[in-house]
Coordinates of C-alpha atoms in Angstrom, one line a residue:
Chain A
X396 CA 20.5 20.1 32.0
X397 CA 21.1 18.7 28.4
X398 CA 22.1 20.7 25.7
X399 CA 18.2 20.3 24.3
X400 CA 17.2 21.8 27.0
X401 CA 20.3 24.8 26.8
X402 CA 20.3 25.2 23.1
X403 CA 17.6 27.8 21.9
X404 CA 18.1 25.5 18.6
X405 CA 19.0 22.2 17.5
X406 CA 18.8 19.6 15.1
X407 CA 18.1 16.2 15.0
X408 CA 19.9 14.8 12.0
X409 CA 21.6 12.0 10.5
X410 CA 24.6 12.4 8.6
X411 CA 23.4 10.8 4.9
X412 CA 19.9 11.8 5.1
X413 CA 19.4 14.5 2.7
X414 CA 16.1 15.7 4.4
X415 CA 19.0 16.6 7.3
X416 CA 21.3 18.4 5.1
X417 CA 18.3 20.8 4.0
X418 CA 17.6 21.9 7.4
X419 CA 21.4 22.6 7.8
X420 CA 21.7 24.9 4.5
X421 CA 18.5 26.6 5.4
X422 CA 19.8 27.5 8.8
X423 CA 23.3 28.3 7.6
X424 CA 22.0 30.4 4.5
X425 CA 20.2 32.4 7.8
X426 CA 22.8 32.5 10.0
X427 CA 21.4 31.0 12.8
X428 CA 23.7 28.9 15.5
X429 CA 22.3 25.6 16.3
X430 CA 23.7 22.5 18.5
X431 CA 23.8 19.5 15.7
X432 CA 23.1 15.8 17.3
X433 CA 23.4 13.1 15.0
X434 CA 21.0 9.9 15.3
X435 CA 23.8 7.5 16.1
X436 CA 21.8 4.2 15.6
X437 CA 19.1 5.6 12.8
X438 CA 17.4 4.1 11.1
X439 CA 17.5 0.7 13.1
X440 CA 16.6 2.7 17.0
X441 CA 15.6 5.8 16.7
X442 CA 16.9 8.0 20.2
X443 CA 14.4 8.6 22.9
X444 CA 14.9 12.4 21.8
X445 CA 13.7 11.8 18.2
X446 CA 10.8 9.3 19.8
X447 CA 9.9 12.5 21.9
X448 CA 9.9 15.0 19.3
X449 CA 8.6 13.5 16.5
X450 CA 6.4 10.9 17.7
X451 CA 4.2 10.4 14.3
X452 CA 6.9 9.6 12.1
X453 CA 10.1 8.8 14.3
X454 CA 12.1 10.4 11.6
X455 CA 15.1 13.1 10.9
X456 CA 15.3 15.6 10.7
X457 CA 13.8 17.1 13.8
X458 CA 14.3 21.0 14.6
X459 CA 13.9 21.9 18.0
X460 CA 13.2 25.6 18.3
X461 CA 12.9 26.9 21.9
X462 CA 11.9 23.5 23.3
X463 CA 9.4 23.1 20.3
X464 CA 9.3 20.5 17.6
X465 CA 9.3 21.0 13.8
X466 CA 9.4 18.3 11.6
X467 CA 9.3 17.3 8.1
X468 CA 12.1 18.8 5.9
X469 CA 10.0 21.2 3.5
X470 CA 8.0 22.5 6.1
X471 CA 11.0 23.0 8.5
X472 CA 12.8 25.1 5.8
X473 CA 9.5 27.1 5.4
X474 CA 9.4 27.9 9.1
X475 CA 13.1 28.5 9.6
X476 CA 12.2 31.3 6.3
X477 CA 9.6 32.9 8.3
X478 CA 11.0 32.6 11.8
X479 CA 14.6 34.3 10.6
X480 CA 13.5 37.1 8.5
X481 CA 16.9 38.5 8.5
X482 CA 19.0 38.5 5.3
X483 CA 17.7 37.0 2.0
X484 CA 14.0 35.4 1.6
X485 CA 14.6 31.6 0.5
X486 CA 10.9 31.6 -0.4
X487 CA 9.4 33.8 -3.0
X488 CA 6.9 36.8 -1.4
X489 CA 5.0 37.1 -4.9
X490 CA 2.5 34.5 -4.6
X491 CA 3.0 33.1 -7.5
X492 CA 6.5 32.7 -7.4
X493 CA 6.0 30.8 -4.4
X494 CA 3.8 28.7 -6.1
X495 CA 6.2 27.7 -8.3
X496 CA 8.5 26.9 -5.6
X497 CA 6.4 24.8 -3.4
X498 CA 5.7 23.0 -6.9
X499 CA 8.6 21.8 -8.1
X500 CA 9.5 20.9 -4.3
X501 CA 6.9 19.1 -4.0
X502 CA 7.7 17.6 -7.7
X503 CA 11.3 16.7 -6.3
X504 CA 10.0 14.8 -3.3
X505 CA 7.5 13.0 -5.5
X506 CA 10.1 11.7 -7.7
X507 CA 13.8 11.8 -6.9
X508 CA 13.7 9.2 -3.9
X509 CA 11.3 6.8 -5.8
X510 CA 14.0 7.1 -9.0
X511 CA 17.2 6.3 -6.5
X512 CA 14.8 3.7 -4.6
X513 CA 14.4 1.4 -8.2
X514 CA 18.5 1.6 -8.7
X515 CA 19.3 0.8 -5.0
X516 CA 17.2 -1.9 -5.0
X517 CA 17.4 -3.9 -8.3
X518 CA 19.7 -5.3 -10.7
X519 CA 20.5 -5.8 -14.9
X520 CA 17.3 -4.7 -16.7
X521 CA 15.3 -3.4 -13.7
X522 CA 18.0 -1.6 -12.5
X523 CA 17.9 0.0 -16.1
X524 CA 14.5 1.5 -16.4
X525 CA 15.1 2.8 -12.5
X526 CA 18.3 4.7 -14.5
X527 CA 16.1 5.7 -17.4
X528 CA 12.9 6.5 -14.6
X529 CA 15.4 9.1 -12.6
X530 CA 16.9 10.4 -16.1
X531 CA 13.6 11.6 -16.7
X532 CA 12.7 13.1 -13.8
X533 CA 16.1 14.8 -13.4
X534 CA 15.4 16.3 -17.6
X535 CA 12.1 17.9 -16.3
X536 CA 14.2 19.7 -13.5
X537 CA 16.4 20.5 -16.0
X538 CA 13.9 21.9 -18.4
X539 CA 12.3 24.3 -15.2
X540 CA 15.6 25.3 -15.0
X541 CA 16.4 26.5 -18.5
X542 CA 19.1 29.3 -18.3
X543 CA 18.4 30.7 -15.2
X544 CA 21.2 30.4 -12.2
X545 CA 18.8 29.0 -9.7
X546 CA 15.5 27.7 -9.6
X547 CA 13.7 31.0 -8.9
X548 CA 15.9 32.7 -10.9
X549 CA 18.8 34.8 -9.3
X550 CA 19.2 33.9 -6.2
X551 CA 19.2 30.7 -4.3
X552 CA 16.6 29.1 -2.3
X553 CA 13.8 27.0 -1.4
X554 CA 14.1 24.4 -4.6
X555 CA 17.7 24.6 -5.1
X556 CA 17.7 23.6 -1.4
X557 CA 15.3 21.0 -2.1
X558 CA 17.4 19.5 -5.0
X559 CA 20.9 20.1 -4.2
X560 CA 20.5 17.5 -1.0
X561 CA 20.0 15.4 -3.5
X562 CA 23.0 15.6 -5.3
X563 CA 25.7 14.2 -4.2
X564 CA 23.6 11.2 -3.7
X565 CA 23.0 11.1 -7.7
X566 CA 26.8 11.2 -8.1
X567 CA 26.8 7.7 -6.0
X568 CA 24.1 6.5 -8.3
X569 CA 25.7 7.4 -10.9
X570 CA 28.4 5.2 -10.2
X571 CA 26.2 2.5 -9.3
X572 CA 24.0 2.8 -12.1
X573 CA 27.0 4.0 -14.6
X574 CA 25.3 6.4 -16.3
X575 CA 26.6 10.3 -16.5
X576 CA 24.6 13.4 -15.0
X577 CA 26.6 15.4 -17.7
X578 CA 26.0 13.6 -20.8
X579 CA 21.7 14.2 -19.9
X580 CA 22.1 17.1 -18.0
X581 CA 24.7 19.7 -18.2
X582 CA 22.9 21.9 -17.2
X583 CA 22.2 20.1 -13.1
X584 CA 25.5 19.9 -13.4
X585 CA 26.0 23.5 -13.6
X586 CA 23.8 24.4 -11.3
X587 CA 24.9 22.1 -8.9
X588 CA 28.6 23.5 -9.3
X589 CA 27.3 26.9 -8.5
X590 CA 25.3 25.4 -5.1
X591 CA 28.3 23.8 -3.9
X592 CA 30.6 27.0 -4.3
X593 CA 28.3 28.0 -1.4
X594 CA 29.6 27.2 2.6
X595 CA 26.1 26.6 3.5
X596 CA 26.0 23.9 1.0
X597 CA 29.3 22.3 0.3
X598 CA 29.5 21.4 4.8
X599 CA 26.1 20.2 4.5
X600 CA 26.4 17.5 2.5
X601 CA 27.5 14.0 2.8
X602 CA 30.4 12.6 0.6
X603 CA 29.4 10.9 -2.3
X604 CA 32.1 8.1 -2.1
X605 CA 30.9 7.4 1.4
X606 CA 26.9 7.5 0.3
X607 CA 28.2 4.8 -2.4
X608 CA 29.6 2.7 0.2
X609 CA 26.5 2.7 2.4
X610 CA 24.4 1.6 -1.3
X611 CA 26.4 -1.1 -1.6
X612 CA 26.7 -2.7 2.1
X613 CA 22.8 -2.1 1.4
X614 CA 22.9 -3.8 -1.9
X615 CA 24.7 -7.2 -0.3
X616 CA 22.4 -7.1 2.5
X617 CA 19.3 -7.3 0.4
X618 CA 21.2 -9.7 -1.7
X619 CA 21.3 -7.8 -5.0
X620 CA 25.2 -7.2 -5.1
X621 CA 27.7 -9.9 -4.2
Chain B
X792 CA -13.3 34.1 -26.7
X793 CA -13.4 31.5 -24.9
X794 CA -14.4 31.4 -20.7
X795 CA -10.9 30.5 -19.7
X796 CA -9.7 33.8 -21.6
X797 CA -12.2 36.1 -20.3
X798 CA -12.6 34.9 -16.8
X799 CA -10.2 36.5 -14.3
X800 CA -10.9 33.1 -12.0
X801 CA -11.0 29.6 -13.5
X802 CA -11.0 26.2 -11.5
X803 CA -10.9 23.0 -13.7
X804 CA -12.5 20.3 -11.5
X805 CA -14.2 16.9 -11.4
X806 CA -17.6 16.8 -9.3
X807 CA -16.1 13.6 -6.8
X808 CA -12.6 14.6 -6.2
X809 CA -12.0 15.7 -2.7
X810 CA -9.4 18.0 -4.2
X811 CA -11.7 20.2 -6.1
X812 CA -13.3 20.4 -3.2
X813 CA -10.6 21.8 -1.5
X814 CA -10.1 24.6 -4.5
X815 CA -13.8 25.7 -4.0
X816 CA -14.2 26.2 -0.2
X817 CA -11.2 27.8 0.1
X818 CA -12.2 30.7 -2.8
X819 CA -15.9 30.7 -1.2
X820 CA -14.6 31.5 1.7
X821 CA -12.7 34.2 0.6
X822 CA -15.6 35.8 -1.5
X823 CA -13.5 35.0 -4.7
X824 CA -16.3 34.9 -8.0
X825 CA -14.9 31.8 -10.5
X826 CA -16.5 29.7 -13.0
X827 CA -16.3 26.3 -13.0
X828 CA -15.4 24.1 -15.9
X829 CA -16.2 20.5 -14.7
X830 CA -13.8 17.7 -16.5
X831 CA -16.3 15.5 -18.5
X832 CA -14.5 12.2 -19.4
X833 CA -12.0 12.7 -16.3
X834 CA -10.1 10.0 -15.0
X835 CA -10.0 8.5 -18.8
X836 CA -10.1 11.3 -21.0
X837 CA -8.0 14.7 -19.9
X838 CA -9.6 17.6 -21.9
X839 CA -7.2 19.6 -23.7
X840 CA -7.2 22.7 -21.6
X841 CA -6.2 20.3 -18.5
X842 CA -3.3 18.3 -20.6
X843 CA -2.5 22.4 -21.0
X844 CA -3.0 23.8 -17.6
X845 CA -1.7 20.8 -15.9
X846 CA 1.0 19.3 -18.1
X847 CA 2.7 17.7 -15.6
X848 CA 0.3 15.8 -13.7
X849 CA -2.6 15.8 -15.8
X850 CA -5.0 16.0 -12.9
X851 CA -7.5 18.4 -11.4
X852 CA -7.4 20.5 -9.6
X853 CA -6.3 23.4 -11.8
X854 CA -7.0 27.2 -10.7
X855 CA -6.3 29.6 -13.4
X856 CA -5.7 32.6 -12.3
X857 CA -5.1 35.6 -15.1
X858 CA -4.6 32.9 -17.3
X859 CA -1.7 31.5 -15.2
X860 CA -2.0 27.9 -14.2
X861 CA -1.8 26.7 -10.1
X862 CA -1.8 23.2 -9.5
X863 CA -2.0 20.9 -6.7
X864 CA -4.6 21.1 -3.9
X865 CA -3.2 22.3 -0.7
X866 CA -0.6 24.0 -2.6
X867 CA -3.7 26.3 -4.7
X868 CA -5.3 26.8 -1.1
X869 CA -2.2 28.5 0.2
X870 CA -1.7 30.5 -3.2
X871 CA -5.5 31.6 -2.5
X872 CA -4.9 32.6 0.8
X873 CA -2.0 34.4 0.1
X874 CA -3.3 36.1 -3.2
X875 CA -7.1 37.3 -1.9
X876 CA -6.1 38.9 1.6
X877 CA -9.1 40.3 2.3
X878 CA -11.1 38.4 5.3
X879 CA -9.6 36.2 7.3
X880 CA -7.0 34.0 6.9
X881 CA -7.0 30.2 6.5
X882 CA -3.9 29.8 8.0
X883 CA -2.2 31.1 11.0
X884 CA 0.5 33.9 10.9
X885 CA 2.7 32.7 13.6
X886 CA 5.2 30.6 12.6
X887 CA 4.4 27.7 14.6
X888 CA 1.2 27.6 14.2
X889 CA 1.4 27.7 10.3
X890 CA 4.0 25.0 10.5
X891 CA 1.3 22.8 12.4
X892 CA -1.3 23.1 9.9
X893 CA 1.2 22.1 7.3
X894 CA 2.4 19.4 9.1
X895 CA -1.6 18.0 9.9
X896 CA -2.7 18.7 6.0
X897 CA 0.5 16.6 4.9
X898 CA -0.5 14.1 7.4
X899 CA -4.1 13.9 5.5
X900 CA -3.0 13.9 2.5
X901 CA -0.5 10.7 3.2
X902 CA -2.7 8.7 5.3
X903 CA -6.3 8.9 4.3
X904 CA -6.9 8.7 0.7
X905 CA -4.4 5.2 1.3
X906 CA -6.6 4.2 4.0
X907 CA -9.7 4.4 1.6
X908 CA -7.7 2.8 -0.9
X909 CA -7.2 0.0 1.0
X910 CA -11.2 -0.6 1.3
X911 CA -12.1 0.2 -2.0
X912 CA -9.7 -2.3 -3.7
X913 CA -9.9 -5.1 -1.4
X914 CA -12.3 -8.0 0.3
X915 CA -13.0 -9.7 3.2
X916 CA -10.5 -9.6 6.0
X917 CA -8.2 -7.9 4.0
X918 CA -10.8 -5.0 3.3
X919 CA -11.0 -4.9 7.4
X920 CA -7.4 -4.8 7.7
X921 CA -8.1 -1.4 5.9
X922 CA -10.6 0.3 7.9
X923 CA -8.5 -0.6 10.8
X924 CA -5.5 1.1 9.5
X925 CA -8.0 4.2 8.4
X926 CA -9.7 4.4 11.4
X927 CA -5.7 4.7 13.3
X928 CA -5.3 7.4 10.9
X929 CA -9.0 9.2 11.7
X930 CA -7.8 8.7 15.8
X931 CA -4.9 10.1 15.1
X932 CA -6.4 13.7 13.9
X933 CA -9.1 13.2 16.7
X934 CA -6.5 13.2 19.1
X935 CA -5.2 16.4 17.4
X936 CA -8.7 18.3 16.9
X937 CA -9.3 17.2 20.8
X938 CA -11.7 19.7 22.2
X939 CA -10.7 22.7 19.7
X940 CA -14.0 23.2 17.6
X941 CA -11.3 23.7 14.7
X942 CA -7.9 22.0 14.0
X943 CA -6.2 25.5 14.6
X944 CA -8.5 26.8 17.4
X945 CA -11.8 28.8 16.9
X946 CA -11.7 29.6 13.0
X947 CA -12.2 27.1 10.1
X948 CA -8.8 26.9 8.1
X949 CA -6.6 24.8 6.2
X950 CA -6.3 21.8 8.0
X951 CA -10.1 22.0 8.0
X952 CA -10.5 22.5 4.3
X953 CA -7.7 19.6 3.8
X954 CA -10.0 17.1 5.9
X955 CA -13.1 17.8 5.3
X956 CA -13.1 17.0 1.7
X957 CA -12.6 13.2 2.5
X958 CA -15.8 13.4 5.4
X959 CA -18.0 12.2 2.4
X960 CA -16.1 9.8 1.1
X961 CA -15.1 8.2 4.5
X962 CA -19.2 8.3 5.2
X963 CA -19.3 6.0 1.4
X964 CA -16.4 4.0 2.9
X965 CA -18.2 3.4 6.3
X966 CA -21.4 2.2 4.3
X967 CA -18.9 0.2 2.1
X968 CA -16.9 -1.4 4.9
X969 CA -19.7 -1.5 7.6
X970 CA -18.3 0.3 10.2
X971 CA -19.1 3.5 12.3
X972 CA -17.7 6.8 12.2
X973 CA -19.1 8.1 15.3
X974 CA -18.3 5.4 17.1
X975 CA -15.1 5.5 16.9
X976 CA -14.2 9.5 16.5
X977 CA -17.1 11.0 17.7
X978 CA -15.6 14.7 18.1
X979 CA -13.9 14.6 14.3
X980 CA -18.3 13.8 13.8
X981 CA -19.6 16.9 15.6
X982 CA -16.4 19.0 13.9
X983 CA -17.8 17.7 10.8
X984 CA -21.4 19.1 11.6
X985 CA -19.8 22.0 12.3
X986 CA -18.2 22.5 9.0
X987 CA -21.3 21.4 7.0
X988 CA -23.3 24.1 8.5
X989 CA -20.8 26.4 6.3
X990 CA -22.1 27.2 2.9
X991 CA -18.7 27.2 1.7
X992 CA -18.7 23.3 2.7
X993 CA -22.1 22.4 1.9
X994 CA -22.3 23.7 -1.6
X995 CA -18.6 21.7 -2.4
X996 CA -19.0 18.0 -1.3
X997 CA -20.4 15.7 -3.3
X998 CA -23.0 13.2 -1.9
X999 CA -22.3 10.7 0.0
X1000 CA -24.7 8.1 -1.9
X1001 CA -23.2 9.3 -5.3
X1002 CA -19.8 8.8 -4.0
X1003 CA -21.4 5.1 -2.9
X1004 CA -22.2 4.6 -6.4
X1005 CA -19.2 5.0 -7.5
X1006 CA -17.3 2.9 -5.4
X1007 CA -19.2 0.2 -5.7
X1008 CA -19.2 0.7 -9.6
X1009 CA -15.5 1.0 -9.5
X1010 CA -15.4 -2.6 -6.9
X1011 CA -17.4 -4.0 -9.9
X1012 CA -15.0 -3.4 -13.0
X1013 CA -12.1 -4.5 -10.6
X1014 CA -13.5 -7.8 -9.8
X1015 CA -13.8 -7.4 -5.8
X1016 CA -17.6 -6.7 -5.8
X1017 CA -20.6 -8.9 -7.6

């Protein structure tokens, strides 16, 4: 019998992809065990597990919960919330609050990838206004967050999950790019600071030196670094 | 004074979006009394209390609720449901079943409306190419209604709400790109008829010939249509 089929959970992850990592903190922040199996080949051959269990997309993260599928980060998160009621809400109950959540989560997916995607794969100028794009986007985040510790205020949760992920994939574009979180905003950085002081968070996510080496090996295969 | 102040409900829509249509089925069928405000220069010209209400986006959708703003489509539906609790519920309580109906509304919303796109900015074989890769999509969600009369079992919901807002504007499409509906996904038709025969539906969707219009009007000004 294979641990799949053993394991009343378990994830189908990949160690850079930040969609994985979210599904790890959520889990974590709930205190729920789960067997981890990383997608050795991904993205090049996807496992005949992830082909099984996420046949529309053939992407991580995949949570199996008692032989079921769930997949799509958000939307995993938001199950594992409702499914674990134990401990702290990561969503909001008030509906509104919750609105506000699935907003700027949504707002985050929208924009963060597409941001990175323009620095990864360009150079000189174009490379610029991808920089100056993902500024933006990261000052509106900013702005929503104002003075508050978190996203919805005091506690952690659904959009700092959403965000955070990202973060130490920002630090590598950083480098790439050579512009400075800090300098546009301090208060991310903050934030991010606070996030990280978390378990949950900090063994979640990928190293930033080793997500810069994986942009550049990218970079010389698309032929845009020498 | 004006309506937006003194109405507890307010939805700011556009008569041929598919998301507006979304907004008003879901608070029909929750008995939920709100004026209307159509946008009148909308896609050119935001009016002021949408550039207000929607600064973000600028894009309707917008359901003002007590004077607070709600945006996005799928994302007001859930607020709705959550917010007006009376009747039933559009989506499921369990877990799973909830995380299916998000999963199949995401699915719409990424697939179909760049299927149409495909046909409406295109000619010749590469307008076909495009009802190909919408009717794989439309297949697809067949496969998933399969013999439910609903996408969640025996009660009209979300995944209902999110999909039928395109049914007239894939009938447009099918006119536009000569192809057949019921040929090809012949229980997604009758589900359709089924929906339709809900007041809810009915009094939401634009007509199909308008929509027509449009399209063609819009394949005019572009170039792709004489």
């Amino acid at each position: 019998m294979s641990s799949v089929e053993e394991a009343e959970v378990v994830v189908l992850g990949w160690w850079i992809s930040m969609f994985t990592s979210r599904v790890r903190i959520a889990l974590a922040e709930k205190g729920v065990k789960y067997e981890y199996i990383e997608e050795e080949n991904f993205p090049d051959n996807e496992s005949l597990l992830l082909l099984k269990h996420n046949p529309i997309y053939k992407k991580v993260p995949v949570l199996i919960h008692k032989g079921k599928p769930i997949n799509e980060s958000k939307i995993i998160v938001e199950y594992i919330d409702e499914t674990w009621k134990e401990g702290y809400s990561l969503l909001p109950y008030d509906p509104y609050l919750k609105y506000q959540a699935a907003f700027w989560a949504d707002y985050i997916d929208r924009h963060i990838y597409k941001g990175t995607r323009m620095i990864l794969d360009l150079k000189g100028e174009e490379m610029e206004k991808g920089v100056e794009e993902l500024l933006g986007y990261l000052k509106v985040l900013e702005r929503e967050l104002g003075e508050k510790p978190y996203f919805n205020g005091e506690s952690f949760g659904f959009v700092d999950i959403a965000l955070i992920c990202y973060y130490n994939h920002i630090i590598a574009y950083a480098t790439l790019g050579t512009f400075s979180i800090e300098k546009h905003c301090p208060k991310l950085v903050i934030w991010a600071t606070q996030c990280m002081k978390r378990e949950s968070v900090s063994k979640a996510l990928p190293d930033p030196n080793k997500i810069y080496d994986v942009l550049i090996e990218y970079r010389k295969k698309i032929g845009v670094e020498d």
